[in-house]
XYZ file of N, CA and C in Angstrom:
801
model
N -26.892 -14.699 -40.200
C -25.869 -15.750 -40.081
C -25.282 -15.712 -38.672
N -25.186 -16.841 -37.996
C -24.638 -16.843 -36.624
C -23.170 -16.448 -36.601
N -22.770 -15.853 -35.465
C -21.385 -15.420 -35.310
C -20.527 -16.589 -34.867
N -19.457 -16.838 -35.610
C -18.551 -17.939 -35.281
C -17.817 -17.682 -33.966
N -17.445 -16.431 -33.725
C -16.618 -16.092 -32.565
C -17.492 -15.657 -31.403
N -17.561 -16.489 -30.401
C -18.403 -16.221 -29.239
C -17.585 -15.474 -28.192
N -17.811 -14.187 -28.085
C -17.051 -13.376 -27.130
C -18.001 -12.540 -26.281
N -17.492 -12.102 -25.131
C -18.243 -11.227 -24.232
C -17.284 -10.164 -23.717
N -17.409 -8.948 -24.218
C -16.473 -7.884 -23.852
C -16.524 -7.560 -22.365
N -17.626 -7.884 -21.678
C -17.722 -7.621 -20.241
C -16.760 -8.489 -19.441
N -16.274 -9.569 -20.045
C -15.339 -10.452 -19.358
C -13.887 -10.052 -19.581
N -13.664 -8.997 -20.362
C -12.302 -8.511 -20.613
C -12.026 -7.408 -19.597
N -11.053 -7.637 -18.741
C -10.796 -6.699 -17.645
C -9.386 -6.134 -17.748
N -9.199 -4.985 -17.149
C -7.898 -4.335 -17.114
C -7.929 -3.227 -16.090
N -6.948 -2.355 -16.149
C -6.902 -1.228 -15.222
C -6.010 -1.479 -14.027
N -5.734 -0.425 -13.288
C -4.812 -0.527 -12.157
C -5.423 -1.231 -10.956
N -4.572 -1.613 -10.025
C -5.013 -2.213 -8.775
C -4.633 -1.336 -7.598
N -5.285 -1.571 -6.490
C -4.982 -0.879 -5.231
C -4.393 -1.908 -4.279
N -3.142 -1.696 -3.895
C -2.439 -2.655 -3.055
C -2.502 -2.199 -1.605
N -3.032 -3.063 -0.737
C -3.180 -2.740 0.682
C -2.604 -3.892 1.511
N -2.305 -3.593 2.778
C -1.731 -4.651 3.610
C -2.163 -4.483 5.066
N -2.032 -5.571 5.799
C -2.258 -5.561 7.242
C -1.338 -6.601 7.865
N -1.084 -6.516 9.159
C -0.213 -7.507 9.798
C -0.784 -8.920 9.679
N 0.087 -9.905 9.540
C -0.353 -11.295 9.551
C -0.966 -11.600 10.917
N -2.102 -12.236 10.917
C -2.849 -12.469 12.151
C -4.105 -11.630 12.220
N -4.194 -10.612 11.329
C -5.438 -9.865 11.205
C -6.557 -10.827 10.788
N -7.758 -10.592 11.289
C -8.892 -11.435 10.893
C -9.017 -11.450 9.373
N -9.041 -12.630 8.798
C -9.111 -12.767 7.346
C -10.469 -12.261 6.859
N -10.499 -11.310 5.919
C -11.780 -10.737 5.497
C -12.645 -11.740 4.745
N -13.921 -11.709 5.047
C -14.886 -12.560 4.348
C -15.561 -11.818 3.210
N -15.411 -10.478 3.193
C -16.042 -9.651 2.168
C -15.174 -8.427 1.920
N -15.371 -7.787 0.781
C -14.626 -6.568 0.459
C -14.913 -5.492 1.499
N -16.134 -5.474 2.006
C -16.535 -4.486 3.013
C -15.782 -4.654 4.329
N -15.144 -5.798 4.542
C -14.337 -5.987 5.747
C -13.005 -5.250 5.639
N -12.616 -4.906 4.416
C -11.339 -4.227 4.178
C -11.541 -2.728 4.023
N -12.595 -2.314 3.326
C -12.830 -0.886 3.128
C -14.317 -0.568 3.101
N -14.624 0.677 3.428
C -15.993 1.176 3.372
C -16.385 1.297 1.900
N -17.437 0.621 1.501
C -17.820 0.594 0.093
C -18.461 1.901 -0.367
N -18.816 2.781 0.562
C -19.382 4.079 0.186
C -18.289 5.117 -0.038
N -17.260 5.081 0.791
C -16.202 6.103 0.719
C -14.881 5.565 0.190
N -14.757 4.223 0.141
C -13.510 3.547 -0.250
C -12.363 3.806 0.735
N -12.705 4.279 1.942
C -11.688 4.426 2.987
C -11.417 3.066 3.617
N -10.138 2.766 3.877
C -9.784 1.486 4.468
C -10.212 1.413 5.925
N -10.465 0.201 6.372
C -10.792 -0.048 7.768
C -9.539 -0.559 8.484
N -9.329 -0.089 9.711
C -8.165 -0.523 10.482
C -8.210 -2.045 10.659
N -7.024 -2.701 10.613
C -5.678 -2.139 10.538
C -5.107 -2.082 9.117
N -5.969 -2.133 8.090
C -5.491 -2.125 6.708
C -4.864 -0.776 6.360
N -3.778 -0.825 5.571
C -3.064 0.389 5.155
C -2.796 0.340 3.655
N -2.771 1.525 3.042
C -2.492 1.638 1.614
C -0.989 1.650 1.355
N -0.583 1.048 0.234
C 0.789 1.195 -0.254
C 0.875 2.289 -1.315
N -0.274 2.821 -1.720
C -0.291 3.996 -2.576
C -0.052 3.701 -4.054
N 0.374 4.751 -4.762
C 0.563 4.667 -6.212
C 1.669 3.687 -6.573
N 1.479 3.022 -7.699
C 2.494 2.108 -8.225
C 2.865 2.521 -9.641
N 3.978 1.993 -10.136
C 4.454 2.308 -11.484
C 4.638 1.027 -12.273
N 4.141 1.003 -13.491
C 4.262 -0.145 -14.393
C 3.481 -1.363 -13.906
N 2.426 -1.107 -13.160
C 1.509 -2.175 -12.819
C 1.910 -3.028 -11.625
N 0.997 -3.910 -11.261
C 1.192 -4.874 -10.172
C 1.102 -6.263 -10.802
N 2.127 -7.074 -10.588
C 2.157 -8.412 -11.185
C 1.968 -9.476 -10.111
N 1.118 -10.438 -10.392
C 0.990 -11.599 -9.518
C 1.325 -12.845 -10.336
N 1.960 -13.809 -9.705
C 2.307 -15.033 -10.435
C 2.003 -16.258 -9.585
N 1.705 -17.347 -10.271
C 1.380 -18.624 -9.629
C 1.991 -19.717 -10.500
N 2.854 -20.518 -9.910
C 3.513 -21.574 -10.687
C 3.737 -22.801 -9.810
N 4.011 -23.938 -10.472
C 4.327 -25.149 -9.721
C 5.356 -25.975 -10.475
N 6.025 -26.836 -9.723
C 7.007 -27.763 -10.302
C 6.490 -29.184 -10.152
N 6.863 -30.027 -11.103
C 6.408 -31.413 -11.094
C 7.586 -32.375 -11.163
N 7.317 -33.585 -10.788
C 8.309 -34.661 -10.907
C 7.646 -35.828 -11.641
N 8.278 -36.246 -12.720
C 7.706 -37.326 -13.531
C 7.984 -38.692 -12.900
N 7.050 -39.625 -13.139
C 7.217 -41.008 -12.675
C 7.260 -41.925 -13.894
N 8.269 -42.775 -13.926
C 8.451 -43.682 -15.062
C 8.418 -45.134 -14.601
N 8.013 -46.006 -15.508
C 8.054 -47.458 -15.274
C 8.902 -48.099 -16.369
N 9.338 -49.315 -16.073
C 10.239 -49.995 -17.005
C 9.586 -50.304 -18.343
N 8.303 -50.497 -18.332
C 7.626 -50.998 -19.525
C 7.246 -49.891 -20.531
N 7.407 -48.646 -20.164
C 7.003 -47.556 -21.051
C 8.177 -46.603 -21.241
N 8.372 -46.195 -22.470
C 9.449 -45.251 -22.769
C 8.927 -43.826 -22.594
N 9.053 -43.337 -21.406
C 8.541 -42.009 -21.091
C 7.734 -42.037 -19.810
N 7.473 -40.878 -19.221
C 6.723 -40.819 -17.965
C 5.283 -41.261 -18.148
N 4.766 -41.937 -17.119
C 3.365 -42.352 -17.141
C 2.516 -41.528 -16.176
N 3.177 -40.725 -15.361
C 2.446 -39.902 -14.411
C 3.329 -38.724 -14.002
N 2.735 -37.755 -13.383
C 3.466 -36.569 -12.929
C 2.853 -36.092 -11.629
N 3.696 -35.782 -10.634
C 3.227 -35.298 -9.335
C 3.718 -33.876 -9.107
N 2.860 -33.041 -8.534
C 3.271 -31.681 -8.157
C 4.153 -31.769 -6.914
N 5.340 -31.157 -7.005
C 6.278 -31.204 -5.877
C 6.345 -29.889 -5.103
N 6.000 -28.771 -5.747
C 6.024 -27.488 -5.039
C 5.226 -26.440 -5.806
N 4.725 -25.464 -5.054
C 4.019 -24.320 -5.611
C 4.781 -23.048 -5.270
N 4.655 -22.025 -6.101
C 5.247 -20.718 -5.787
C 4.274 -19.615 -6.197
N 4.094 -18.651 -5.298
C 3.211 -17.509 -5.548
C 3.968 -16.229 -5.208
N 3.825 -15.214 -6.042
C 4.525 -13.963 -5.771
C 3.694 -12.757 -6.212
N 4.011 -11.610 -5.629
C 3.398 -10.320 -5.954
C 4.542 -9.332 -6.138
N 4.489 -8.545 -7.211
C 5.613 -7.659 -7.499
C 5.111 -6.347 -8.088
N 5.738 -5.239 -7.676
C 5.409 -3.935 -8.231
C 6.545 -2.961 -7.921
N 6.374 -1.729 -8.403
C 7.279 -0.629 -8.061
C 6.424 0.415 -7.359
N 6.737 0.689 -6.102
C 5.978 1.687 -5.349
C 6.443 3.080 -5.749
N 5.488 3.920 -6.147
C 5.826 5.280 -6.553
C 5.814 6.236 -5.363
N 5.124 5.853 -4.286
C 5.085 6.688 -3.085
C 6.193 6.219 -2.150
N 7.323 6.923 -2.232
C 8.531 6.501 -1.525
C 8.520 7.047 -0.100
N 7.528 6.630 0.676
C 7.400 7.097 2.054
C 8.282 6.279 2.986
N 8.523 6.837 4.153
C 9.313 6.120 5.150
C 8.629 4.820 5.548
N 7.304 4.859 5.660
C 6.553 3.662 6.034
C 6.656 2.580 4.953
N 6.605 2.985 3.677
C 6.754 2.014 2.599
C 8.171 1.444 2.553
N 9.162 2.283 2.821
C 10.549 1.780 2.861
C 10.745 0.835 4.042
N 10.115 1.134 5.157
C 10.204 0.248 6.314
C 9.708 -1.147 5.959
N 8.627 -1.220 5.186
C 8.053 -2.504 4.799
C 8.894 -3.187 3.727
N 9.198 -2.466 2.647
C 9.847 -3.079 1.484
C 11.310 -3.425 1.727
N 11.994 -2.644 2.583
C 13.431 -2.837 2.798
C 13.743 -3.443 4.160
N 12.725 -3.901 4.871
C 12.875 -4.494 6.216
C 13.605 -3.505 7.128
N 12.980 -2.355 7.314
C 13.576 -1.340 8.186
C 13.215 -1.569 9.643
N 13.923 -0.892 10.506
C 13.671 -0.982 11.935
C 12.520 -0.081 12.348
N 12.342 0.137 13.653
C 11.272 1.010 14.141
C 11.483 2.449 13.667
N 10.382 3.158 13.461
C 10.452 4.575 13.117
C 10.417 5.379 14.406
N 11.453 6.180 14.618
C 11.562 6.992 15.837
C 11.274 8.441 15.466
N 10.238 9.013 16.050
C 9.819 10.367 15.697
C 10.261 11.376 16.759
N 10.702 12.557 16.278
C 11.024 13.680 17.149
C 10.092 14.827 16.788
N 9.436 15.407 17.763
C 8.463 16.474 17.508
C 9.173 17.754 17.066
N 8.487 18.618 16.312
C 9.087 19.896 15.926
C 9.318 20.799 17.136
N 10.294 21.693 17.010
C 10.557 22.689 18.047
C 9.717 23.918 17.750
N 8.999 24.388 18.752
C 8.047 25.479 18.546
C 8.499 26.755 19.239
N 8.151 27.891 18.619
C 8.388 29.192 19.235
C 7.199 29.610 20.072
N 7.147 30.901 20.403
C 6.082 31.431 21.255
C 4.741 31.400 20.523
N 3.746 30.833 21.164
C 2.438 30.655 20.533
C 1.630 31.941 20.546
N 0.742 32.055 19.571
C -0.254 33.107 19.538
C -1.617 32.435 19.352
N -2.666 33.213 19.131
C -3.996 32.624 18.944
C -4.670 33.201 17.695
N -5.576 32.435 17.142
C -6.338 32.906 15.989
C -7.409 33.895 16.445
N -7.730 34.840 15.568
C -8.781 35.817 15.900
C -10.076 35.505 15.154
N -10.119 34.384 14.469
C -11.330 33.957 13.775
C -11.289 32.459 13.566
N -12.448 31.909 13.303
C -12.524 30.465 13.069
C -11.918 30.112 11.708
N -11.416 28.889 11.601
C -10.837 28.399 10.343
C -11.666 27.229 9.835
N -11.980 27.256 8.558
C -12.683 26.143 7.929
C -11.678 25.307 7.148
N -12.064 24.086 6.843
C -11.212 23.230 6.030
C -10.998 23.894 4.668
N -9.752 23.973 4.240
C -9.422 24.608 2.966
C -8.973 26.044 3.094
N -9.046 26.615 4.302
C -8.619 28.001 4.509
C -7.125 28.150 4.231
N -6.748 29.292 3.666
C -5.329 29.558 3.384
C -4.836 30.840 4.055
N -5.708 31.491 4.821
C -5.318 32.699 5.551
C -5.662 32.508 7.018
N -4.676 32.743 7.887
C -4.899 32.651 9.328
C -4.688 34.036 9.932
N -5.730 34.594 10.529
C -5.620 35.871 11.240
C -5.259 35.573 12.691
N -4.173 36.195 13.172
C -3.682 35.899 14.517
C -3.566 37.177 15.343
N -3.458 37.000 16.640
C -3.300 38.141 17.541
C -1.994 38.862 17.271
N -0.926 38.103 17.030
C 0.382 38.680 16.720
C 1.146 37.716 15.823
N 1.756 38.266 14.757
C 2.526 37.434 13.833
C 4.011 37.446 14.149
N 4.373 37.961 15.307
C 5.779 37.996 15.708
C 6.336 36.569 15.824
N 7.495 36.327 15.222
C 8.133 35.011 15.288
C 7.818 34.124 14.097
N 6.812 34.500 13.298
C 6.464 33.730 12.102
C 7.223 34.292 10.910
N 7.738 33.413 10.048
C 8.553 33.844 8.913
C 8.058 33.210 7.618
N 8.013 34.024 6.550
C 7.627 33.509 5.234
C 8.610 32.424 4.800
N 8.086 31.358 4.240
C 8.932 30.248 3.789
C 9.199 29.224 4.867
N 8.860 29.549 6.120
C 9.026 28.610 7.224
C 7.673 27.947 7.514
N 7.520 27.406 8.735
C 6.341 26.604 9.045
C 5.677 27.076 10.333
N 4.400 26.699 10.465
C 3.679 26.922 11.716
C 2.946 25.638 12.081
N 2.554 25.548 13.342
C 1.763 24.409 13.803
C 0.467 24.900 14.384
N -0.640 24.309 13.913
C -1.956 24.583 14.465
C -2.653 23.247 14.649
N -3.085 22.958 15.862
C -3.622 21.631 16.155
C -2.542 20.583 15.928
N -2.849 19.578 15.110
C -1.863 18.537 14.784
C -1.229 18.750 13.419
N -1.496 19.905 12.803
C -0.975 20.165 11.461
C 0.243 21.081 11.488
N 1.243 20.735 10.683
C 2.379 21.611 10.434
C 2.274 22.060 8.985
N 2.122 23.385 8.782
C 1.844 23.932 7.462
C 2.898 24.965 7.071
N 3.165 25.034 5.759
C 4.169 25.983 5.278
C 3.553 27.368 5.113
N 4.332 28.394 5.502
C 3.894 29.783 5.392
C 4.315 30.328 4.032
N 3.367 30.925 3.310
C 3.694 31.550 2.031
C 4.191 32.966 2.221
N 3.391 33.772 2.897
C 3.765 35.165 3.147
C 3.022 35.673 4.376
N 3.429 36.859 4.851
C 2.817 37.466 6.042
C 2.527 38.925 5.739
N 1.326 39.359 6.105
C 0.962 40.773 5.965
C 0.276 41.204 7.242
N 0.950 42.051 8.026
C 0.401 42.467 9.320
C 0.247 41.257 10.218
N -0.977 41.047 10.706
C -1.257 39.892 11.548
C -2.021 38.800 10.790
N -1.882 38.807 9.473
C -2.472 37.765 8.633
C -1.368 36.896 8.049
N -1.492 35.590 8.249
C -0.504 34.642 7.736
C -1.129 33.916 6.549
N -0.478 34.042 5.387
C -0.959 33.400 4.170
C -0.221 32.075 3.984
N -0.983 30.996 3.926
C -0.391 29.660 3.870
C -0.087 29.251 2.436
N 0.952 28.427 2.274
C 1.291 27.862 0.970
C 0.478 26.607 0.692
N -0.259 26.143 1.693
C -1.094 24.938 1.569
C -2.309 25.113 2.472
N -3.445 24.551 2.095
C -4.664 24.794 2.868
C -4.725 24.016 4.183
N -5.510 24.549 5.098
C -5.780 23.882 6.369
C -6.637 22.644 6.102
N -6.302 21.537 6.747
C -7.044 20.290 6.533
C -8.057 20.013 7.638
N -7.887 20.687 8.777
C -8.793 20.468 9.909
C -9.316 21.818 10.395
N -10.619 21.930 10.581
C -11.218 23.178 11.053
C -10.738 23.512 12.465
N -10.696 24.814 12.771
C -10.266 25.260 14.096
C -11.138 26.427 14.540
N -11.429 26.475 15.820
C -12.262 27.544 16.365
C -11.439 28.807 16.582
N -12.117 29.927 16.712
C -11.445 31.177 17.061
C -10.765 31.008 18.420
N -9.563 31.539 18.539
C -8.811 31.404 19.783
C -7.922 30.183 19.826
N -7.839 29.467 18.708
C -6.983 28.279 18.662
C -5.516 28.689 18.714
N -4.706 27.857 19.323
C -3.287 28.142 19.471
C -2.543 27.887 18.158
N -1.669 28.831 17.785
C -0.833 28.719 16.589
C 0.603 29.040 17.001
N 1.537 28.174 16.608
C 2.934 28.372 17.003
C 3.842 28.388 15.783
N 4.859 29.243 15.773
C 5.861 29.159 14.713
C 6.744 27.930 14.960
N 7.147 27.280 13.885
C 8.045 26.129 13.998
C 9.471 26.622 13.768
N 10.300 26.490 14.789
C 11.688 26.927 14.654
C 12.591 25.822 14.125
N 12.171 24.584 14.271
C 12.902 23.437 13.696
C 11.898 22.326 13.443
N 11.907 21.793 12.220
C 10.977 20.717 11.886
C 11.286 19.455 12.684
N 10.258 18.637 12.883
C 10.464 17.338 13.526
C 11.202 16.391 12.593
N 11.561 15.248 13.081
C 12.284 14.258 12.275
C 11.708 12.862 12.492
N 11.974 12.011 11.526
C 11.707 10.582 11.649
C 13.003 9.857 11.338
N 13.368 8.910 12.176
C 14.604 8.158 11.996
C 14.282 6.671 11.866
N 14.965 6.014 10.929
C 14.806 4.575 10.754
C 16.158 3.986 10.377
N 16.415 2.779 10.838
C 17.678 2.109 10.517
C 17.450 0.851 9.694
N 18.456 0.485 8.923
C 18.421 -0.736 8.108
C 19.692 -1.524 8.411
N 19.544 -2.799 8.724
C 20.719 -3.581 9.076
C 20.600 -5.013 8.604
N 21.115 -5.920 9.413
C 21.172 -7.332 9.025
C 20.240 -8.165 9.897
N 19.040 -7.654 10.116
C 18.083 -8.355 10.955
C 17.726 -9.720 10.375
N 17.425 -10.649 11.238
C 16.956 -11.970 10.798
C 15.446 -12.087 10.973
N 14.817 -10.994 11.403
C 13.374 -10.982 11.627
C 12.663 -10.478 10.367
N 12.057 -11.388 9.634
C 11.320 -11.025 8.428
C 9.828 -11.130 8.728
N 9.162 -10.002 8.910
C 7.750 -10.040 9.321
C 6.849 -10.610 8.233
N 5.777 -11.243 8.661
C 4.746 -11.747 7.763
C 3.602 -10.730 7.718
N 3.021 -10.544 6.548
C 1.899 -9.628 6.398
C 0.817 -10.274 5.531
N -0.372 -9.689 5.547
C -1.451 -10.080 4.651
C -1.578 -8.993 3.586
N -1.760 -9.404 2.335
C -1.843 -8.462 1.228
C -3.231 -8.530 0.596
N -3.783 -7.366 0.283
C -5.031 -7.288 -0.454
C -4.807 -6.546 -1.760
N -5.366 -7.049 -2.835
C -5.280 -6.402 -4.147
C -6.709 -6.140 -4.616
N -7.061 -4.864 -4.734
C -8.426 -4.470 -5.080
C -8.421 -3.778 -6.437
N -9.366 -4.116 -7.282
C -9.508 -3.434 -8.570
C -10.980 -3.295 -8.904
N -11.235 -2.491 -9.920
C -12.614 -2.222 -10.330
C -12.822 -2.689 -11.760
N -13.900 -3.430 -11.969
C -14.189 -3.934 -13.302
C -14.890 -2.863 -14.143
N -15.050 -3.157 -15.420
C -15.610 -2.193 -16.364
C -17.008 -1.726 -15.970
N -17.773 -2.598 -15.356
C -19.145 -2.237 -14.975
C -19.220 -1.543 -13.616
N -18.067 -1.274 -13.001
C -18.024 -0.576 -11.716
C -17.996 -1.480 -10.505
N -18.217 -2.777 -10.695
C -18.164 -3.706 -9.565
C -16.707 -3.965 -9.176
N -16.512 -4.445 -7.962
C -15.173 -4.575 -7.396
C -14.690 -6.024 -7.359
N -13.372 -6.149 -7.428
C -12.686 -7.442 -7.312
C -11.639 -7.305 -6.213
N -11.442 -8.357 -5.439
C -10.409 -8.332 -4.408
C -9.757 -9.705 -4.282
N -8.433 -9.717 -4.222
C -7.685 -10.933 -3.917
C -7.002 -10.732 -2.569
N -7.044 -11.755 -1.730
C -6.390 -11.705 -0.425
C -5.324 -12.795 -0.366
N -4.077 -12.359 -0.193
C -2.950 -13.277 0.006
C -2.724 -13.377 1.514
N -2.981 -14.549 2.044
C -3.084 -14.714 3.483
C -1.782 -14.462 4.250
N -0.672 -14.923 3.702
C 0.591 -14.898 4.447
C 1.739 -14.593 3.487
N 2.275 -13.366 3.573
C 3.313 -12.927 2.635
C 4.550 -12.457 3.385
N 5.659 -12.529 2.670
C 6.940 -12.099 3.220
C 7.740 -11.429 2.117
N 8.464 -10.371 2.466
C 9.317 -9.692 1.487
C 10.384 -10.661 0.989
N 10.578 -10.701 -0.325
C 11.581 -11.607 -0.889
C 12.984 -11.038 -0.688
N 13.984 -11.889 -0.822
C 15.363 -11.459 -0.654
C 15.995 -10.922 -1.916
N 15.230 -10.766 -2.995
C 15.789 -10.246 -4.243
C 16.339 -8.840 -4.036
N 17.343 -8.504 -4.846
C 17.961 -7.175 -4.753
C 16.932 -6.086 -5.024
N 16.999 -5.030 -4.214
C 16.078 -3.902 -4.362
C 16.906 -2.642 -4.583
N 16.932 -2.185 -5.805
C 17.766 -1.052 -6.190
C 16.914 0.194 -6.369
N 17.352 1.307 -5.746
C 16.708 2.598 -5.934
C 17.689 3.534 -6.635
N 17.196 4.255 -7.628
C 18.069 5.153 -8.379
C 17.927 6.596 -7.925
N 19.039 7.236 -7.611
C 19.052 8.653 -7.253
C 19.516 9.429 -8.478
N 18.552 9.924 -9.241
C 18.864 10.605 -10.498
C 17.744 11.590 -10.792
N 17.722 12.134 -12.016
C 16.671 13.079 -12.374
C 15.317 12.389 -12.545
N 15.343 11.065 -12.644
C 14.102 10.312 -12.756
C 13.440 10.171 -11.384
N 12.158 9.885 -11.389
C 11.460 9.647 -10.132
C 12.009 8.380 -9.482
N 12.202 8.443 -8.167
C 12.759 7.289 -7.462
C 11.651 6.315 -7.092
N 11.778 5.090 -7.593
C 10.798 4.046 -7.333
C 11.330 3.064 -6.305
N 10.406 2.452 -5.591
C 10.763 1.517 -4.525
C 10.294 0.119 -4.908
N 11.213 -0.779 -5.246
C 10.809 -2.134 -5.647
C 10.167 -2.882 -4.483
N 9.087 -3.576 -4.779
C 8.416 -4.397 -3.771
C 8.135 -5.758 -4.385
N 8.692 -6.797 -3.790
C 8.400 -8.160 -4.235
C 8.146 -9.022 -3.016
N 7.019 -9.716 -3.039
C 6.635 -10.565 -1.919
C 6.401 -11.985 -2.393
N 6.678 -12.909 -1.509
C 6.317 -14.301 -1.736
C 5.161 -14.644 -0.807
N 4.230 -15.427 -1.326
C 3.068 -15.843 -0.534
C 3.207 -17.306 -0.158
N 2.812 -17.640 1.061
C 2.978 -18.989 1.592
C 1.636 -19.555 2.052
N 1.529 -20.873 2.090
C 0.297 -21.478 2.603
C 0.160 -21.281 4.109
N -1.080 -21.242 4.565
C -1.370 -21.068 5.983
C -1.844 -22.398 6.560
N -1.282 -22.758 7.687
C -1.676 -24.001 8.352
C -3.143 -23.957 8.754
N -3.796 -25.121 8.661
C -5.161 -25.237 9.135
C -6.214 -24.765 8.161
N -5.798 -24.326 6.962
C -6.742 -23.893 5.928
C -6.720 -24.932 4.816
N -7.897 -25.231 4.264
C -7.990 -26.224 3.187
C -6.986 -25.910 2.090
N -6.263 -26.926 1.622
C -5.190 -26.702 0.665
C -5.678 -26.126 -0.663
N -6.953 -26.175 -0.917
C -7.482 -25.624 -2.165
C -7.447 -24.095 -2.162
N -7.329 -23.457 -0.947
C -7.273 -22.000 -0.901
C -6.404 -21.496 0.257
N -5.395 -22.270 0.623
C -4.585 -21.880 1.779
C -3.531 -20.811 1.483
N -3.391 -20.389 0.205
C -2.450 -19.318 -0.139
C -3.199 -18.010 -0.398
N -4.153 -18.035 -1.310
C -4.942 -16.827 -1.547
C -6.323 -17.187 -2.081
N -7.216 -16.214 -2.021
C -8.557 -16.396 -2.557
C -9.019 -15.086 -3.170
N -10.040 -15.163 -4.018
C -10.581 -13.994 -4.700
C -12.064 -13.821 -4.371
N -12.473 -12.569 -4.301
C -13.887 -12.235 -4.133
C -14.211 -11.167 -5.171
N -15.261 -11.363 -5.947
C -15.694 -10.301 -6.847
C -17.197 -10.102 -6.761
N -17.579 -8.851 -6.851
C -19.000 -8.512 -6.786
C -19.699 -8.995 -8.057
N -20.952 -9.453 -7.898
C -21.739 -9.882 -9.039
C -23.088 -9.189 -9.014
N -23.729 -9.178 -10.180
C -25.050 -8.552 -10.284
C -26.093 -9.598 -10.631
């Protein structure tokens, strides 16, 4: 007996999305591969990740109409679209300074380098993932404080003789004889928030993976942070960063896709 209900479970999609952004004016991607490496899923410059989100990512598309009436008919005989509205909304779980700069319209980030003590050198090569650094002298290094090797600032777990045990692994390999310095004061990042009238435009990408492993991507060409209230809670709960953007049409692009477009892989 034939099945009355014609369904295809492969067309039912769900799962989280990956929210990425780049400055408005970036070359509009023609393919998913223009945004990220399809082998490693690493983003290509100048695209940046917004990281983990909480309670999903919502996109909306709506329009308003105006009815037209004539004397001879009791009721509208036609309807015209008067405006469109598009928005993207989520809660950012990665409350980084860079994400706050974007979501809260922050000023420039001003960085101050850490203050370093007297340097020593390693007596052996370091591989990625190493947690022990053998040095010529451990004088000036303190457990619970930090050291700098190359471009990394790492926390010290403990010290035994001239061996420094790290609380976190080395991320970049280093040759024997590499310079290692104790950090006497951590660096800082400073950002200000005020009443600026400069609301930057950005491009937003939303990437997700379908059940069969193929990828989907939506590109919102021109977005701006909305003026809605953005409240952060300082409590025992994790602090989330509200992000809501409005998307606008781009001049010179066909009106059928001047706000956003979608690309999905097919087999």
